[in-house]
XYZ file of C-alpha atoms in Angstrom:
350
model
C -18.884 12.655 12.314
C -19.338 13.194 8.550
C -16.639 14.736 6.746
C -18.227 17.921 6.086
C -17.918 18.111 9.835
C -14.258 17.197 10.312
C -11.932 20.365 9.604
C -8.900 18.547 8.565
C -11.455 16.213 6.455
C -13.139 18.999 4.431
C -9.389 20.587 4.203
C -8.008 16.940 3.068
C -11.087 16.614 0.787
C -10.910 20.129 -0.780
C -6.876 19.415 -1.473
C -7.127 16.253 -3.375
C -10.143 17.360 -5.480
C -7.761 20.445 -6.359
C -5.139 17.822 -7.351
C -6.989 15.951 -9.083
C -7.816 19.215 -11.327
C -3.945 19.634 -12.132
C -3.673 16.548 -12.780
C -1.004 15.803 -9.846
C 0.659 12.619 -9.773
C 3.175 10.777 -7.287
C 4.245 7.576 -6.837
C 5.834 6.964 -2.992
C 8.820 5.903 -2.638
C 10.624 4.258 0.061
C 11.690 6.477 3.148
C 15.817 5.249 2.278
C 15.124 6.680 -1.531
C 13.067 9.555 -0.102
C 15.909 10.577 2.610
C 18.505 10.766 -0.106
C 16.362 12.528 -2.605
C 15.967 15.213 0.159
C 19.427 15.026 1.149
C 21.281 16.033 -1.966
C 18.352 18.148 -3.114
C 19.111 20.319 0.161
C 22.344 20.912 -0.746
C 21.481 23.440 -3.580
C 19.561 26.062 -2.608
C 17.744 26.723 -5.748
C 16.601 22.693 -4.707
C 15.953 22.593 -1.023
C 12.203 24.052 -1.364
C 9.374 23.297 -2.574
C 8.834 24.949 -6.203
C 5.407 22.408 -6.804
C 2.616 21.212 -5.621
C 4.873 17.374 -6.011
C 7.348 19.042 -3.935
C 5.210 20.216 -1.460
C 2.828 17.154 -0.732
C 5.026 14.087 -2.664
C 8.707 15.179 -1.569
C 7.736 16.469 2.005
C 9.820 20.215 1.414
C 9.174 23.103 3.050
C 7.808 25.600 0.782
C 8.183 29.967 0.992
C 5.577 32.153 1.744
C 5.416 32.946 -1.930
C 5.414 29.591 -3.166
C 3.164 28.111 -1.089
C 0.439 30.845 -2.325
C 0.867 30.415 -5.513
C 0.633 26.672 -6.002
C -2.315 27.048 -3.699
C -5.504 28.803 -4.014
C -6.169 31.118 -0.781
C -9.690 28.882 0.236
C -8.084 26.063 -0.059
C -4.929 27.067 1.989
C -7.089 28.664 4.821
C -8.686 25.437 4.673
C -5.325 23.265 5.399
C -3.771 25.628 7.795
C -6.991 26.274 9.868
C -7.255 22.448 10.117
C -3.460 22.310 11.011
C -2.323 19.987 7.995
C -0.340 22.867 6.844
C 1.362 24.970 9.048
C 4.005 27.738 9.210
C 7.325 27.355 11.086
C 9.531 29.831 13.511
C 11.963 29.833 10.148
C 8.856 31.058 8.115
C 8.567 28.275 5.954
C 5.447 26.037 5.413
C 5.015 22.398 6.207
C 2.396 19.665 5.414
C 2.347 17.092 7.621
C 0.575 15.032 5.071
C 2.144 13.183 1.760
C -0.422 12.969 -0.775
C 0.362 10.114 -3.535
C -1.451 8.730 -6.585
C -2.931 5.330 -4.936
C -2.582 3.280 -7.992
C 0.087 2.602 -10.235
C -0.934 2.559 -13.777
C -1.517 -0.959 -15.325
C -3.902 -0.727 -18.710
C -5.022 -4.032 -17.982
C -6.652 -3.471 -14.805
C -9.952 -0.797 -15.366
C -9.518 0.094 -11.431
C -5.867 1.293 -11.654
C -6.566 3.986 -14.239
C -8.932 5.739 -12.265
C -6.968 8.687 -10.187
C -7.262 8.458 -6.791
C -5.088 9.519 -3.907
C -4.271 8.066 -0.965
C -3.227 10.246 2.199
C -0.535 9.042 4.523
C 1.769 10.620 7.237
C 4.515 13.391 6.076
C 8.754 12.374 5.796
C 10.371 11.637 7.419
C 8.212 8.633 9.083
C 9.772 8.380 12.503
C 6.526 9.432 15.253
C 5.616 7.247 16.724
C 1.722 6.286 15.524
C 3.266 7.815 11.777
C 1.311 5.879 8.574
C 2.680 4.666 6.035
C 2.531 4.304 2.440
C 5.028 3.405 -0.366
C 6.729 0.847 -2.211
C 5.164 -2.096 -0.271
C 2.077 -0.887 -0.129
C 1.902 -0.387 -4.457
C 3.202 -5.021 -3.865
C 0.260 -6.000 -1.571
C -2.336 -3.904 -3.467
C -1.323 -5.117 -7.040
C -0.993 -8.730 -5.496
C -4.628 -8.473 -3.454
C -5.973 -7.729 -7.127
C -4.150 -10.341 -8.518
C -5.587 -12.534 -6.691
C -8.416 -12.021 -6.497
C -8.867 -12.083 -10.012
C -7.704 -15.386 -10.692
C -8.395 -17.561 -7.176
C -11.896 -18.679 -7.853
C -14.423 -17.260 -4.694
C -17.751 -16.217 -4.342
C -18.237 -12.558 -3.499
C -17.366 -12.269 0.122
C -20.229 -11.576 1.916
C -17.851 -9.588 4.669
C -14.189 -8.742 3.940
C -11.877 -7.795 6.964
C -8.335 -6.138 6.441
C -6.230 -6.747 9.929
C -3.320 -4.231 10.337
C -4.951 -2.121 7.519
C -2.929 0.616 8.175
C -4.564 3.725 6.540
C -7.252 1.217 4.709
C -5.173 0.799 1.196
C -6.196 -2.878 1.325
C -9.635 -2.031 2.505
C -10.057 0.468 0.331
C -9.226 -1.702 -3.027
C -11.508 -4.190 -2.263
C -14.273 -1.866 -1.286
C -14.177 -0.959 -5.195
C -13.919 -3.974 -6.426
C -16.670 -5.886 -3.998
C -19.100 -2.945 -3.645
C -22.021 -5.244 -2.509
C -19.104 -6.611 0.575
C -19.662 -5.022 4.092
C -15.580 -4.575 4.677
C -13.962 -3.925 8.094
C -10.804 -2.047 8.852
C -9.257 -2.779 12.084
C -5.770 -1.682 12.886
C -4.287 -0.664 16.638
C -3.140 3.130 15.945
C -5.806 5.247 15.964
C -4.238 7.946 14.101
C -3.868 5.722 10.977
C -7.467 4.911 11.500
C -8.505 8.475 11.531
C -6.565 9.027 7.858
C -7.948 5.497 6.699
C -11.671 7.354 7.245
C -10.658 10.295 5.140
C -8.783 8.085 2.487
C -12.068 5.996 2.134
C -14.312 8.563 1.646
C -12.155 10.404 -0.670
C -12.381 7.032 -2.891
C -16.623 7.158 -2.282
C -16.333 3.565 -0.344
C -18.054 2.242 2.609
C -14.968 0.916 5.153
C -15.571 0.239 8.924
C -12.926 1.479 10.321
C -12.129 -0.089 13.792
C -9.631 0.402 16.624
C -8.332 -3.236 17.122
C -4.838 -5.471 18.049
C -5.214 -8.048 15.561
C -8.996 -9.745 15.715
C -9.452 -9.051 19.365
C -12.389 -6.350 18.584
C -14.074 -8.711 16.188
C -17.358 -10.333 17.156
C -17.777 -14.105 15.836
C -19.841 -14.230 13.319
C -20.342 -16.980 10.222
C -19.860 -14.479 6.775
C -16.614 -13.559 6.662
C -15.379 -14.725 3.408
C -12.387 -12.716 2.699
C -9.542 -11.617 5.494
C -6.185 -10.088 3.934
C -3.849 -8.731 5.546
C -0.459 -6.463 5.458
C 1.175 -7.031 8.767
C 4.025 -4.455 9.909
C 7.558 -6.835 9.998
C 9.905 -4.922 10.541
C 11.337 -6.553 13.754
C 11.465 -4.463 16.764
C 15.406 -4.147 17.102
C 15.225 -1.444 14.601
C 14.221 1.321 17.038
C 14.303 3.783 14.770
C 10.719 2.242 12.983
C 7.531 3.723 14.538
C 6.250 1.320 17.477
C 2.824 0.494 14.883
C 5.486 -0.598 12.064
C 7.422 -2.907 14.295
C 7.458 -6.316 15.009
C 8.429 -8.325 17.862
C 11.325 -11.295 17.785
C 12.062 -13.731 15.027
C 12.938 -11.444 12.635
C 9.552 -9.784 12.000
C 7.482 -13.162 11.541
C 5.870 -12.956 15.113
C 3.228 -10.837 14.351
C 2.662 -12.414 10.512
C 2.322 -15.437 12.338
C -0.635 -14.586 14.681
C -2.054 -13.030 11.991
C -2.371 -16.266 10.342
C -3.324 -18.588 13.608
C -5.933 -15.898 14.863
C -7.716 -15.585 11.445
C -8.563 -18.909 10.265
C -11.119 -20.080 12.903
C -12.815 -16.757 11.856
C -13.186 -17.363 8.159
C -16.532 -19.115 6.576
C -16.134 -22.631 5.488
C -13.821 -22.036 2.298
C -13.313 -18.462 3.186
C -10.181 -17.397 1.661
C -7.276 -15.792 3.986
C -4.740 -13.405 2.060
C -1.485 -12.316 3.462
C 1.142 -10.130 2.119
C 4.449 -10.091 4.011
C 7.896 -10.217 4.142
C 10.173 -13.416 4.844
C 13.823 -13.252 6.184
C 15.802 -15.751 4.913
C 18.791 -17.372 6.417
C 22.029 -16.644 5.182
C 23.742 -20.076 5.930
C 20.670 -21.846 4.579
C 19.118 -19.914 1.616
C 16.708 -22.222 0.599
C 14.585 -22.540 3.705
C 11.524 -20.529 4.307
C 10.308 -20.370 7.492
C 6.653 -18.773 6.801
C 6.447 -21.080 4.382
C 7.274 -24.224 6.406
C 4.363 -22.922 9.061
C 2.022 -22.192 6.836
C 1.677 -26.086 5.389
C 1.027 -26.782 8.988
C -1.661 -24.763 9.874
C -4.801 -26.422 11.405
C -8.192 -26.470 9.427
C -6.285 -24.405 6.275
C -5.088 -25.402 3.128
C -2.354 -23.702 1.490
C -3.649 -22.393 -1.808
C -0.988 -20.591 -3.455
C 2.831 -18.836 -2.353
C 4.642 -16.829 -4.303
C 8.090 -14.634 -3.907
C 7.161 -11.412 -4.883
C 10.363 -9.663 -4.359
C 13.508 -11.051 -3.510
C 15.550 -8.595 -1.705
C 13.583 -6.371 0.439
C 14.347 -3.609 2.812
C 17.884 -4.250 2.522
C 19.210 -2.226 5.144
C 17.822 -3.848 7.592
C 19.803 -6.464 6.897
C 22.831 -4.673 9.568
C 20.640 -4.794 12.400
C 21.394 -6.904 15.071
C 18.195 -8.702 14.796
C 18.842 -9.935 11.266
C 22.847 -11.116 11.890
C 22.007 -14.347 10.776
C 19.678 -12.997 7.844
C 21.240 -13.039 3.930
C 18.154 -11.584 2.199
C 14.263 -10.222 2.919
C 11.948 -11.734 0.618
C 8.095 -10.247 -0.080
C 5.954 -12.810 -0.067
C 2.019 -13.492 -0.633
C 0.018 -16.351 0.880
C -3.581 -17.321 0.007
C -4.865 -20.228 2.514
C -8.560 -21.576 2.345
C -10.404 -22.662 5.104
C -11.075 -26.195 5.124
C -15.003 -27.111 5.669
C -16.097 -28.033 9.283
C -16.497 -25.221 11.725
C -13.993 -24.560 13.808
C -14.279 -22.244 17.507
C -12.727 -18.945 16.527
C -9.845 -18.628 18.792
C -10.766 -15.077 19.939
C -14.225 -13.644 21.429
C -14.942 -9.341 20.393
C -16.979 -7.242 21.652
């Protein structure tokens, strides 16, 4: 189905190139800065609504009758609300159930990042189940992918592969930067999957986007040069996390983990495996890392470069019962090369 076809694409598609004409901008923040933005914004009512088209689609508020024609033309509204992104409530105000925010952040060293481009992601607050995300973490793993993979010397991947892509930001980036790369998208929730097709064509990209846990969908082939990957870590004792965003026990590392062991026998001979994730660290003994400690052990890999990205992440996690013995979070990003000598990928697709 092209996207002239799709009713909430062409609505989608018809929004952002409107934005783009006024020139909207916002950056996401994270749903614990977002909840008390909202909360002491409804406690004025001058505040409490939308007033802008940032309010509306950035800050997640409902909007008046009112407003929400006059910061939208009347195509372009019948467009949302007959595609059900924006709808009207019992109360009479209007909802989106879409954030839209600006996908880059600006860097004037990086050509890329100063184009505009928007990325489309699931409405606060965040707590449906199959909800996508977008935010603070996101803006980490997309400015350390490019990092990356400007400096860490590689031939242009002849097929990149983003596991747990999400919406496709990861995807997405590298689709611009590798044009000539055939890049797959594969992610278990099928609603992100549907908004990662929208959020790649919006950026004119070519993404295959593909409903998968982990590799398990992927066929073995000898090309793949470039996997990266953003797994969710959250671990799955906070129950209040959507079940895609969650992680099982260990802290969050399980599913990093996998993601690791079930990639390498798929890369090329020196194909490059990138992951961007988050590390709990023990509070009685802050100098051990334990993704780092399995990583130097993995078979047929060598570990090319590991760097702390952020130190103290997601800090209110930390009262969970599943991080007691946890003193910090700590954002992390890996870059392993497979060693040469062909190794059977541990997984058969379809």
């Amino acid at each position: 189905m092209t996207i002239e076809e799709d009713a909430e694409g062409l609505a989608c598609h018809a929004l952002t190139t409107f934005l783009l004409e006024k020139n909207y901008a916002f950056v996401c923040i994270s749903p614990e800065s977002q909840e008390r933005v909202v909360r002491k914004r409804s406690l004025h009512p001058k505040t409490r609504n939308s007033a802008n088209l940032e309010d509306f689609f950035g800050w997640s508020l409902p909007a008046e009758e009112k407003v929400i024609r006059d910061i939208l033309p009347v195509k372009i509204l019948d467009l949302l609300r007959e595609a059900s992104v924006v709808t009207a409530g019992d109360d009479g105000l209007y909802r989106s159930k879409f954030r839209v925010s600006s996908f880059y952040m600006p860097d004037i060293e990086d050509s890329l990042s100063l184009t505009r481009l928007y990325y489309i992601h699931s409405a606060f607050p965040t707590t449906q189940r199959d909800s996508v995300f977008f935010g603070p973490d996101t803006y980490l793993f997309l400015d350390y992918l490019s990092s990356v993979t400007n400096r860490v010397p590689t031939r242009t991947p002849r097929t990149i592969v983003d596991i747990c892509c999400g919406a496709g930001a990861g995807a997405i980036l590298l689709a611009r930067k590798f044009p000539a790369s055939r890049v797959l998208a594969l992610d278990l929730n099928p609603k992100a999957l549907s908004v990662g097709i929208m959020n790649a064509r919006f950026a004119n990209t070519q993404v295959l986007f593909v409903e998968s846990d982990l590799v398990s969908a992927m066929k073995s082939q000898d090309d793949i040069d470039l996997i990266v990957s953003n797994p969710p870590y959250i671990s799955s004792s906070a129950l209040d996390v959507p079940t895609h965003a969650i992680d099982g026990p260990i802290s969050g590392l399980a599913l990093p983990l996998r993601v690791v062991e079930e990639s390498v026998p798929l890369l090329a001979d020196r194909g490059l495996l990138i992951v961007y994730t988050a590390v709990p660290i023990p509070h009685q003994n802050p100098a051990y890392d334990p993704f780092l400690e399995h990583l130097s052990k993995v078979a047929g890999a060598t570990l090319v470069s590991y760097k702390i990205l952020h130190p103290d992440m997601f800090g209110e996690e930390l009262s969970s019962p599943a991080y007691a013995d946890v003193g910090r979070i700590q954002a992390v990003g890996a870059v392993l090369r497979k060693r040469e000598g062909r190794m059977v990928p541990a997984v058969a697709g379809v």
